[in-house]
Coordinates of C-alpha atoms in Angstrom, one line a residue:
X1 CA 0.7 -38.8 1.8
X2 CA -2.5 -37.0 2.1
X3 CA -5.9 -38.1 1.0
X4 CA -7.6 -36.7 -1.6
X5 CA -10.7 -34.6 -0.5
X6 CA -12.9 -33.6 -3.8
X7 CA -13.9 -29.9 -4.6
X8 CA -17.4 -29.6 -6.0
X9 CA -17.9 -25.8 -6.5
X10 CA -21.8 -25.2 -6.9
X11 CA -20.8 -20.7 -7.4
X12 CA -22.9 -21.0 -10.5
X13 CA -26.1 -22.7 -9.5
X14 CA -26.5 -22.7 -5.8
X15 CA -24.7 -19.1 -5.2
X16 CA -26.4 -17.9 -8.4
X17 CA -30.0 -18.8 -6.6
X18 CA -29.1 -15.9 -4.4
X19 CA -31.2 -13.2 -5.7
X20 CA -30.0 -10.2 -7.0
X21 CA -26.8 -13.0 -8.3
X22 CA -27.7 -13.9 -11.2
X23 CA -25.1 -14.1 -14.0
X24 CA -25.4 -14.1 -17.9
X25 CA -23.2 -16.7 -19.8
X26 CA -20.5 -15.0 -20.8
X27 CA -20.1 -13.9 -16.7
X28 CA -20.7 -17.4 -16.0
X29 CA -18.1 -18.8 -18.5
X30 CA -15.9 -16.2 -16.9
X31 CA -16.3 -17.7 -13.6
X32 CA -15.9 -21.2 -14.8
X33 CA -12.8 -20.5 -16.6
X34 CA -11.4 -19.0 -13.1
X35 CA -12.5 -21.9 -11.0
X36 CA -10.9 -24.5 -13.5
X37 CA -7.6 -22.5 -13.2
X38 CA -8.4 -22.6 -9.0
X39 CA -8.4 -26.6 -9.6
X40 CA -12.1 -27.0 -8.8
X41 CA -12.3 -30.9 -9.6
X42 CA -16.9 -30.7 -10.4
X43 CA -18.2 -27.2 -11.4
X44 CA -22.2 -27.4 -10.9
X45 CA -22.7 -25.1 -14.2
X46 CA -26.8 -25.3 -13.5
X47 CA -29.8 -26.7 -13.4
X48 CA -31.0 -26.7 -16.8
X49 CA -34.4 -27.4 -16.8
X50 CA -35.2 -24.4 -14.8
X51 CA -34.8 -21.5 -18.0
X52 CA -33.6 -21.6 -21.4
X53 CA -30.7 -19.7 -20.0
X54 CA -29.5 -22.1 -17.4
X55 CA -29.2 -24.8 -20.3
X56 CA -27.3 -23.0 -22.6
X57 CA -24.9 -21.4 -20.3
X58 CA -24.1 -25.5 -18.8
X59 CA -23.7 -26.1 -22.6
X60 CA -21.6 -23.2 -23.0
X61 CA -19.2 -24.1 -20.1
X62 CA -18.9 -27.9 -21.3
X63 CA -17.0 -25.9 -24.4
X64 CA -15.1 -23.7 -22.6
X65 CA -13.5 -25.8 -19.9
X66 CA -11.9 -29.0 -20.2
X67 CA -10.5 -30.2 -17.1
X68 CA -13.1 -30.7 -14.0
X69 CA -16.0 -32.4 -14.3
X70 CA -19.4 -30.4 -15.8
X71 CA -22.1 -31.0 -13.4
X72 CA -26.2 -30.7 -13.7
X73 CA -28.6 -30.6 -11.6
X74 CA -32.2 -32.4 -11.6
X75 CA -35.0 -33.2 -10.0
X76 CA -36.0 -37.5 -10.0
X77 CA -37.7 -36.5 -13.3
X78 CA -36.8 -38.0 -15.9
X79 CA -37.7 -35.0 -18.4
X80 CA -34.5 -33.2 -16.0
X81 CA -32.3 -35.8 -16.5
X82 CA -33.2 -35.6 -20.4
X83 CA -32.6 -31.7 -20.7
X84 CA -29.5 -32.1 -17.8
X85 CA -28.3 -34.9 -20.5
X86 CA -28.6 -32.8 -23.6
X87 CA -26.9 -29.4 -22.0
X88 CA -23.7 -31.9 -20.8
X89 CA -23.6 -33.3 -24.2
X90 CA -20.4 -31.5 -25.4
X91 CA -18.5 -32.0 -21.8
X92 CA -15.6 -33.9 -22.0
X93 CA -16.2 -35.1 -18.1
X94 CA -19.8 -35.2 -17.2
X95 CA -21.6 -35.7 -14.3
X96 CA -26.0 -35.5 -14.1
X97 CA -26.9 -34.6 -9.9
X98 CA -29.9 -36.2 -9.3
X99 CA -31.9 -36.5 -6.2
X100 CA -35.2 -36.3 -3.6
X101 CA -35.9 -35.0 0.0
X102 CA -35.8 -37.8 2.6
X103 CA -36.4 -36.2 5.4
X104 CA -40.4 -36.9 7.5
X105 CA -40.9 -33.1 6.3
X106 CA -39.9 -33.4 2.8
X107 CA -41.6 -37.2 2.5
X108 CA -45.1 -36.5 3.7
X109 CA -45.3 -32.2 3.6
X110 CA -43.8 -31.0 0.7
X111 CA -43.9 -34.6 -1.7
X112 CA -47.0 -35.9 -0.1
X113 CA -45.8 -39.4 -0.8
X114 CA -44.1 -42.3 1.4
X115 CA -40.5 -43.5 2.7
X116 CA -41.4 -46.3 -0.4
X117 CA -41.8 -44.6 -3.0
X118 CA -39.0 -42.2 -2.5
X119 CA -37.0 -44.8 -2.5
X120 CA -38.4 -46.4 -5.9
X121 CA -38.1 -43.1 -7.1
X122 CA -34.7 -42.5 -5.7
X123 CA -33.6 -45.8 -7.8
X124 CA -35.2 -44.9 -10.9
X125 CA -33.8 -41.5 -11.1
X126 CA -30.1 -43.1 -10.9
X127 CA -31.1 -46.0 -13.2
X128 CA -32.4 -43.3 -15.8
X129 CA -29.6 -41.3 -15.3
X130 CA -27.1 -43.9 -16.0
X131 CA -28.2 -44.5 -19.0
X132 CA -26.6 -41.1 -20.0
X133 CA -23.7 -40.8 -18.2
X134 CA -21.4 -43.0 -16.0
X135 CA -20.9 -40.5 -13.4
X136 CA -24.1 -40.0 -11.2
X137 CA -24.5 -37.9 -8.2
X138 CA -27.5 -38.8 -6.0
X139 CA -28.6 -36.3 -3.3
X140 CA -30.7 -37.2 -0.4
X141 CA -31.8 -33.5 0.0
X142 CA -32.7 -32.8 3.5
X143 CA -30.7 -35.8 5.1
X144 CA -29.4 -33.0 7.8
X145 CA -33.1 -33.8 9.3
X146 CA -33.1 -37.7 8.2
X147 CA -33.9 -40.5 9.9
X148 CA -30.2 -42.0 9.9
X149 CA -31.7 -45.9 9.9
X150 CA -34.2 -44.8 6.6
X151 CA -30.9 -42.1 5.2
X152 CA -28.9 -45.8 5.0
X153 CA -31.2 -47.5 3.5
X154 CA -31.3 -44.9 0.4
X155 CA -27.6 -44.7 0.5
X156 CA -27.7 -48.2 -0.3
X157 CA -30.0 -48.3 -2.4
X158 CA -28.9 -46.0 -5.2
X159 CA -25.5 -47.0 -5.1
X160 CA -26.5 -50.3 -6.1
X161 CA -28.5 -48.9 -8.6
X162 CA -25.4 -47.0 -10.0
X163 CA -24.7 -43.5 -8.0
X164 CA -20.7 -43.1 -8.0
X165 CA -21.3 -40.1 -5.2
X166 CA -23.9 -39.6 -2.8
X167 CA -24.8 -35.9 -1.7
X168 CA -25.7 -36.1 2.0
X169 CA -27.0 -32.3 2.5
X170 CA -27.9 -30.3 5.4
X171 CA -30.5 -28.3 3.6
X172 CA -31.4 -26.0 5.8
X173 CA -28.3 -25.6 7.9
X174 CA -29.9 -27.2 11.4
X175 CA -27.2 -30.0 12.2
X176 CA -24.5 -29.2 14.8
X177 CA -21.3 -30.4 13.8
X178 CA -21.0 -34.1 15.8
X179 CA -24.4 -34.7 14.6
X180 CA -23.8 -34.1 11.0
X181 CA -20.2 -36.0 11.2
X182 CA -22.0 -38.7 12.9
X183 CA -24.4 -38.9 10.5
X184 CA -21.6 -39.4 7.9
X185 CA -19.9 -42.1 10.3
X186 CA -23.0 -44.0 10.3
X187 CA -23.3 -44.3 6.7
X188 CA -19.7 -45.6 6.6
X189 CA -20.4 -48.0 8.7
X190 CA -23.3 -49.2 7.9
X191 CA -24.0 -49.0 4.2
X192 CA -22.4 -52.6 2.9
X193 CA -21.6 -51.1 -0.6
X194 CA -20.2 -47.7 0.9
X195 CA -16.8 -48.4 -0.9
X196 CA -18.1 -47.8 -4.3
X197 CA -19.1 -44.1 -4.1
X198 CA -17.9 -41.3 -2.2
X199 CA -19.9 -39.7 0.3
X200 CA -20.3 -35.7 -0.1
X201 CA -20.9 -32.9 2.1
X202 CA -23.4 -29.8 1.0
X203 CA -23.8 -27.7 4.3
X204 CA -25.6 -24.0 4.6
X205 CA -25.0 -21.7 7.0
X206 CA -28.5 -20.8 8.5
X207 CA -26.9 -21.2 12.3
X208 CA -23.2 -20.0 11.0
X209 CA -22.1 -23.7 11.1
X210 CA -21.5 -24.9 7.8
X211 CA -17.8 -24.9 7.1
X212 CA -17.6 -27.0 10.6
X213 CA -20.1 -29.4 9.7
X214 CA -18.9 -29.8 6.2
X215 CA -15.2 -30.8 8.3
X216 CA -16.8 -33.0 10.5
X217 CA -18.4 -34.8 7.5
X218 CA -14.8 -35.0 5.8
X219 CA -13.0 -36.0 9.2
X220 CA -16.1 -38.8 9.5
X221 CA -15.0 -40.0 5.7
X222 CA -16.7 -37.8 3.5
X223 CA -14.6 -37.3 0.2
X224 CA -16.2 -34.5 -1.7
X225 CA -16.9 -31.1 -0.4
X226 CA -19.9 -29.2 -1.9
X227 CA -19.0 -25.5 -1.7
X228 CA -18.9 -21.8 -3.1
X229 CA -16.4 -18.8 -3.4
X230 CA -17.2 -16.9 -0.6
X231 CA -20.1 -19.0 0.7
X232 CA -22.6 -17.5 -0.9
X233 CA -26.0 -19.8 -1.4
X234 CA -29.4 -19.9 -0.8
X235 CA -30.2 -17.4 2.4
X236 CA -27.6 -17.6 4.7
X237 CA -25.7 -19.4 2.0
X238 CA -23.0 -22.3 1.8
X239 CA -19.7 -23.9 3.0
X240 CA -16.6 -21.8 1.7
X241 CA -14.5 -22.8 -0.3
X242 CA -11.7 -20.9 1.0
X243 CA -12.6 -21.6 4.3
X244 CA -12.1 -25.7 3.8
X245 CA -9.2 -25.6 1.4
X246 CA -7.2 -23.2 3.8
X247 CA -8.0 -25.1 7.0
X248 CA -7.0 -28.3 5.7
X249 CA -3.6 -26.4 4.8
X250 CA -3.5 -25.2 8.3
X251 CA -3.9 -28.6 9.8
X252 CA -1.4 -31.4 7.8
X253 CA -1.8 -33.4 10.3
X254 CA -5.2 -34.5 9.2
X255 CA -3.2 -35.5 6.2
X256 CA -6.4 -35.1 3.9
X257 CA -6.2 -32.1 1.2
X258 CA -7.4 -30.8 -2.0
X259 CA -6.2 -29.8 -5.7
X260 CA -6.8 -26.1 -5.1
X261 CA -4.1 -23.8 -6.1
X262 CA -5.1 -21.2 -3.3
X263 CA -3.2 -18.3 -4.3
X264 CA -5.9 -18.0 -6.8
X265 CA -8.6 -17.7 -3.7
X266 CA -8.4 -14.0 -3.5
X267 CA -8.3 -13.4 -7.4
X268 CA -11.7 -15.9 -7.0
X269 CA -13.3 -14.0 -4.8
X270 CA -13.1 -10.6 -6.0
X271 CA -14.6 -12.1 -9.7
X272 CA -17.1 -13.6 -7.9
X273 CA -18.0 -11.0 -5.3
X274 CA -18.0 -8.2 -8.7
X275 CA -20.2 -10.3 -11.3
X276 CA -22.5 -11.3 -8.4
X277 CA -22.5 -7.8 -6.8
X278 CA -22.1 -9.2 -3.1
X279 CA -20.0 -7.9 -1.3
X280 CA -17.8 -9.7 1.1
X281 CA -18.0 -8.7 4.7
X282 CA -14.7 -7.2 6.0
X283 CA -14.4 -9.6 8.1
X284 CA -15.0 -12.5 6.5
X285 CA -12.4 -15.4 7.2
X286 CA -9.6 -15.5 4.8
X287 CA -11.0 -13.0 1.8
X288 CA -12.8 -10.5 4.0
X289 CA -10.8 -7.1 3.4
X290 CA -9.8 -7.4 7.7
X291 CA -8.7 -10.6 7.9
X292 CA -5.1 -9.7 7.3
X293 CA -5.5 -6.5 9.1
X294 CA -3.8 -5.5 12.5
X295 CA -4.6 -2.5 13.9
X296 CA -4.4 -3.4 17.8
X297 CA -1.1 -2.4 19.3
X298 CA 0.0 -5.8 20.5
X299 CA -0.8 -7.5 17.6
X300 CA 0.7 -5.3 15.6
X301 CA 4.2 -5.6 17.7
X302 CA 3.6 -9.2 17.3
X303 CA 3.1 -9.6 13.8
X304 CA 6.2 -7.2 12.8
X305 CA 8.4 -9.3 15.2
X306 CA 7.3 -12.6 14.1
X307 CA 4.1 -12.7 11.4
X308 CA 3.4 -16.0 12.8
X309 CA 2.6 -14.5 16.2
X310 CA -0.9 -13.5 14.7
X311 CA -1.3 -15.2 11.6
X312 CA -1.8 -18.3 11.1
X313 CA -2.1 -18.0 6.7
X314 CA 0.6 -16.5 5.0
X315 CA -1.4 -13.6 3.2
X316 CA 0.5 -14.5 0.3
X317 CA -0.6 -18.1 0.2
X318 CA -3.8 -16.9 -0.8
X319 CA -2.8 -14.4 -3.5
X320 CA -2.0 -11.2 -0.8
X321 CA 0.6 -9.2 -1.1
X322 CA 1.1 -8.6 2.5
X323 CA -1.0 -7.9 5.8
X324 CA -1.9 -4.4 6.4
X325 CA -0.8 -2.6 9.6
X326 CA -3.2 0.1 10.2
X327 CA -2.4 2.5 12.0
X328 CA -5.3 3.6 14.5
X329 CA -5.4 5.0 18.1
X330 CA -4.9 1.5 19.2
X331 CA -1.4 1.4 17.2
X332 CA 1.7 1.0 19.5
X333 CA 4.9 2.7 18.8
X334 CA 6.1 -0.5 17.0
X335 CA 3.7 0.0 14.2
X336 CA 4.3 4.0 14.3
X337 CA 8.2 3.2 14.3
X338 CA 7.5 0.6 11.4
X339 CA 5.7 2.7 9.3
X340 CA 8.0 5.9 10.0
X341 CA 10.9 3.6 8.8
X342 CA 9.2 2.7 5.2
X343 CA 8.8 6.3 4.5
X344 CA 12.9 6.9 5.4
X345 CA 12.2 8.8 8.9
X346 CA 14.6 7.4 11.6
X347 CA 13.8 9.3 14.4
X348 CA 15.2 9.9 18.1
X349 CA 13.6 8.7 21.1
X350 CA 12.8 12.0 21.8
X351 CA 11.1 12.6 18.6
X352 CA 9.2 9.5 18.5
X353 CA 8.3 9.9 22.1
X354 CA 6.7 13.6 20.7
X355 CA 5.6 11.9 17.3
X356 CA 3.7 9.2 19.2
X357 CA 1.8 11.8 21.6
X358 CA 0.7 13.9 18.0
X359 CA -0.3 10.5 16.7
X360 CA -2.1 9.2 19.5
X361 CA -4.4 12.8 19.6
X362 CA -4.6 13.1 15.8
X363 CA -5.8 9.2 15.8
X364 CA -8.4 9.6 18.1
X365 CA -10.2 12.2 15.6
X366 CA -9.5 10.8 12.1
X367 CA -9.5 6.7 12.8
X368 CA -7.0 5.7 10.6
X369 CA -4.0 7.3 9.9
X370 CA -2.4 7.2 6.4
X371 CA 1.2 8.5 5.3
X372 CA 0.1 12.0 4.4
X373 CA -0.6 12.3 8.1
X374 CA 2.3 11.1 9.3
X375 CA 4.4 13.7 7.4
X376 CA 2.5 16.2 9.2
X377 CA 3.2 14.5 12.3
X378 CA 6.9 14.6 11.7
X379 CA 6.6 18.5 10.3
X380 CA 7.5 17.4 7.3
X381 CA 6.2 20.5 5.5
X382 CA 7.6 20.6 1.8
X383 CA 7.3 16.9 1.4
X384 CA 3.7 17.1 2.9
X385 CA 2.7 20.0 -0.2
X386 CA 5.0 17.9 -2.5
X387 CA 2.9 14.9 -2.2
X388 CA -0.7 16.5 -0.8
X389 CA -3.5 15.8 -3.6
X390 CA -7.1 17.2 -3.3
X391 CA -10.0 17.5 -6.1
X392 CA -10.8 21.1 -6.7
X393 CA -13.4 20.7 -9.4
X394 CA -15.2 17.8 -11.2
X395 CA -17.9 17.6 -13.8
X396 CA -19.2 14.5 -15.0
X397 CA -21.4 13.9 -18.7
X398 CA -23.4 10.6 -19.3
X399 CA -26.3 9.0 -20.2
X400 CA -27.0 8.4 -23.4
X401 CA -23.2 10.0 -24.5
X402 CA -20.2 8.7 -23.8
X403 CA -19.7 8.8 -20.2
X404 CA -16.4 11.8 -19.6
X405 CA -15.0 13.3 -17.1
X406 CA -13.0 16.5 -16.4
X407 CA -11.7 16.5 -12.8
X408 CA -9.1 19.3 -11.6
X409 CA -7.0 18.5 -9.1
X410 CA -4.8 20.5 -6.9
X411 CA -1.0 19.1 -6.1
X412 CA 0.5 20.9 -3.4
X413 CA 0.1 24.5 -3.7
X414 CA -0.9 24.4 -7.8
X415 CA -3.7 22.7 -10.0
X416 CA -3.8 20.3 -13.1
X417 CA -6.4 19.2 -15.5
X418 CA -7.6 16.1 -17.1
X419 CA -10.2 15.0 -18.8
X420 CA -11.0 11.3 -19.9
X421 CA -14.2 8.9 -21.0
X422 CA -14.7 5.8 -19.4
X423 CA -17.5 3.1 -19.4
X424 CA -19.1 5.2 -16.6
X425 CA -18.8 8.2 -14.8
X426 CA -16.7 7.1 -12.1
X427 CA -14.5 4.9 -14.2
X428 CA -14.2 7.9 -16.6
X429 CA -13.2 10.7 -13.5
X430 CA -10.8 7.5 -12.2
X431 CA -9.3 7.3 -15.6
X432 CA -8.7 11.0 -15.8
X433 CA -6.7 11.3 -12.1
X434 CA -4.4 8.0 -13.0
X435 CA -3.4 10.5 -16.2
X436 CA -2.2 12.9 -13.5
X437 CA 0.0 10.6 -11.2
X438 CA 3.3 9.0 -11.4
X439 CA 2.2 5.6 -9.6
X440 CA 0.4 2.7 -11.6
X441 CA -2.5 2.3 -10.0
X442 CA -5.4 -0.5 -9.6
X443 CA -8.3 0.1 -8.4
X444 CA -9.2 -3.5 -6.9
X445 CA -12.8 -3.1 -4.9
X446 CA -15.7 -1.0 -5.2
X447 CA -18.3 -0.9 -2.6
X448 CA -21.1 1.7 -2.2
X449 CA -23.6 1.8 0.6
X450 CA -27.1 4.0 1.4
X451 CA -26.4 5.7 4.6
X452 CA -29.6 7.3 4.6
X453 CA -33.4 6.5 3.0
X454 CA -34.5 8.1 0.2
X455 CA -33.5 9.8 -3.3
X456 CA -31.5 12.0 -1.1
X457 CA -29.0 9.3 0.2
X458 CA -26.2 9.6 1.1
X459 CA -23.4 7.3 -0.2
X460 CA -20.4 5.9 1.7
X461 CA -17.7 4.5 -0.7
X462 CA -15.2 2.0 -0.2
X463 CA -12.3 1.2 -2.5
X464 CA -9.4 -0.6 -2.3
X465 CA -6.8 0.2 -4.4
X466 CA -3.0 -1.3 -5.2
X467 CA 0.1 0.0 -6.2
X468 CA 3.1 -2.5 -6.6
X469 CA 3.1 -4.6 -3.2
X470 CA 0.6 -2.6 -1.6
X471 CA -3.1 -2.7 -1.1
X472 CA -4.8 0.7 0.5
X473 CA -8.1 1.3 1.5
X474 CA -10.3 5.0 0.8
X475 CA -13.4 5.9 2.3
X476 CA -15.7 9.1 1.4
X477 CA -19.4 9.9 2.0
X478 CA -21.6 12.4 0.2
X479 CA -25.2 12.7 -1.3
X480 CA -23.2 13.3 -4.9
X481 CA -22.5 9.4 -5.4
X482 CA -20.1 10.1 -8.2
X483 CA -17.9 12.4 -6.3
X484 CA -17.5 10.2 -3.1
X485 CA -16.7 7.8 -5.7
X486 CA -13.7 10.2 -6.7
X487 CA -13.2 11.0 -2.9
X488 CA -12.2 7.4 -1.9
X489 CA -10.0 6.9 -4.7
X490 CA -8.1 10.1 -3.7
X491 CA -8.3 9.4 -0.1
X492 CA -6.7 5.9 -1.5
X493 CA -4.0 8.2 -3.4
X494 CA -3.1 9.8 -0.2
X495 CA -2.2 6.8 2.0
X496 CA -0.2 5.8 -1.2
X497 CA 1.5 9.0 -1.8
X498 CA 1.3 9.5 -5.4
X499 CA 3.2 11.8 -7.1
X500 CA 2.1 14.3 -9.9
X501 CA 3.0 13.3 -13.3
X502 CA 5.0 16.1 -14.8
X503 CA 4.0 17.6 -18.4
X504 CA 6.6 16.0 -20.1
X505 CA 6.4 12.8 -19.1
X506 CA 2.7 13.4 -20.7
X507 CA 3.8 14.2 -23.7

């Protein structure tokens, strides 16, 4: 049997601290609702002293979800702990997060005070506390850069003054991972009344080290993880929660795991990544768009023989479909061969010998190849104008009307017309192509970057769109935002060879 390792997701106050993150309610509630399906166990829904906004939003979540714990977050003030109070009042499971800096440069420079009356005040912010709720989380911000001797004698402290966890936070991400899990070690060992809380990790990233040192704490007893989707947080931001639930799954033999339904991870971190408008790195472990993707030749081989080979996550475990095989000019004639067979080409040796020589030279110049290209490769000529699909002609209205779209597009060797409105110009020119094809379509990611400075930018677009069991990826570039918008989702189209949607089916 495996221990039970607590999930405290902090997406909607620490990860909303990130600027340019934050969320309205009805995003926020959103977000909640996602993580309580994920099996969060504590959601920190805010620190509600800090707007008007943050204390109606933790209100607002203490309606709409039921199961994990509502969390709020004060200062050792006891006007926090009355507004944290009031905002948890309708939760069915609440918790008030209380705490103070402990560390020589949060005791003397930033609270001008003394290791004494942090610790009075550290007691008296639990006390008050309790006398709202049962459930109090103390933190000992800072404790990354504690004195461990002084860090002990708080622990203490405010669990006999009634803390049921204690947060023991590496605040600015400095510890390296034995000193943070020996930190947590000493604190077993030495606190006397350590058996009647649960210690809890809240590690950032500034040195890249904060799901490690949030495993060392749990491997040195810490029960509760502090984390976010996709680690965002304050700077460099926080411990992932993908990260720790999906290395615990990897290693059952440390025999300690969470409540977290992981093939909701991905779902999770696209909401998150699309309300917040962060974009997740490509390759970011687990939910970076990469880290199921093989594009070197001998991995590739590896992974088609034997998935294991390379992968050490079933994509699938985590809400993928499947990993992606692209197919580069470091693709070996396994992943060719693969790819050739999905599209119902069994060729010779001879041909494939000639086929992977055309690849090789056509992958050098375009990157990636898609399926379109591989028609051409095999000369493939009538399937190739069959499924080709190009834009020919796009105009876009908006602003204060009703964003619409009329986009012409050009199957083969003749051209069709749609026109649709959307809640913006790209979602209306998107709307009017998926008129025009055979294949449902999803468009799944959206990323736009500047290239260039200035009003003249220009914009490279990334989308990723899926079709059934597969997941593509377009790319386009061009000063006209809107149509490299439309460029990548036809680029998209063209690695998933859609067909045209005849007039009747239309009708």
């Amino acid at each position: 049997m495996s221990e039970r390792l607590y999930i405290f997701d902090t997406t909607l106050r620490d990860g909303e601290q990130v600027p340019g993150c934050q969320l309205n309610t009805t995003e926020k509630i959103e977000v909640a609702k996602l993580l309580e399906a994920l099996g969060v166990d504590i959601i920190e829904a805010g620190f509600p002293i800090s707007s008007p906004g943050d204390f109606n939003s933790v209100l607002e979540i203490s309606k709409a979800v039921s199961e994990p714990t509502i969390c709020a977050l004060t200062r050792a003030v006891e006007k926090d702990i009355d507004v944290a109070a009031d905002a948890l009042r309708l939760a069915k499971r609440k918790r008030i997060h209380t705490g103070i800096g402990v560390s020589p440069q949060h005791i003397y420079d930033k609270l001008r005070s003394t290791p004494e009356e942090i610790l009075e005040r550290a007691i008296a912010a639990v006390k008050y506390a309790k006398r709202y709720v049962e459930d109090v989380e103390f933190y000992a911000e800072d404790a990354g850069r504690a004195d461990v001797v002084y860090l002990a004698r708080v622990v203490e402290a405010v669990i006999a003054a009634g803390a049921t966890v204690v947060n023991i936070p590496d605040t600015t991400g400095y510890c390296l991972p034995n000193e943070y899990g020996a930190k947590i070690k000493y604190l077993m060992d030495h606190v006397p009344n350590i058996d009647r809380a649960i210690l809890s990790t809240h590690c950032h990233n500034d040195l890249g080290m904060a799901t490690a040192n949030t495993l060392s704490g749990v491997l040195n007893g810490a029960r509760q993880a502090e984390v976010t989707i996709n680690g965002i947080g304050e700077r460099a931001g926080n411990t992932s929660l993908e990260e720790v639930v999906m290395t615990l799954r990897c290693h059952k033999d440390v025999a300690i795991d969470t409540g977290i339904d992981s093939r909701l991870i991905t779902k999770a971190s696209h909401l998150v990544s699309s309300l917040m408008n962060m974009p997740v790195q490509p390759n970011k472990a687990i939910v970076g768009r990469n880290a199921f993707a093989h594009s070197s030749g001998i991995h590739q081989d590896g992974v088609l023989k034997d998935r294991q080979t390379y992968e050490i996550i079933d994509p699938q475990d985590i809400g993928l479909n499947e990993s992606v095989i692209a197919l580069t000019a470091r693709s070996g004639r396994a992943a060719l061969v693969h790819r050739l067979e999905l599209l119902g080409y069994d060729l010779t040796q001879e041909e494939l010998d000639a086929t992977y020589e055309k690849f090789l030279a056509l992958a050098d110049k375009k990157k990636e190849i898609h399926d379109y290209d591989l028609l051409y490769l095999v000369g493939d000529i009538d399937r190739m104008k069959q499924q080709s699909v190009a834009l020919k002609f796009l105009q876009v209205t908006t602003g204060t009307l009703v964003p619409t779209a009329t986009v012409v597009l050009k199957f083969g060797d003749h051209e069709r017309m749609a026109i649709a409105t959307g809640n913006g110009p790209v979602d209306a020119a998107v709307s009017a192509i998926k008129t025009l094809i055979n294949e449902k379509v999803v468009l799944t990611e959206f990323l736009m970057q500047a290239i260039t400075r200035g009003s003249n930018d220009v914009g490279r677009v990334h989308v990723q769109v899926a079709c059934g069991n597969r997941t593509v990826h377009g790319f386009a570039a061009h000063t006209d935002t809107t149509r490299a918008s439309v460029e990548a989702f036809l680029d998209a189209l063209r690695a998933l060879n859609v067909t045209e949607r005849k007039e009747e089916e239309e009708a």
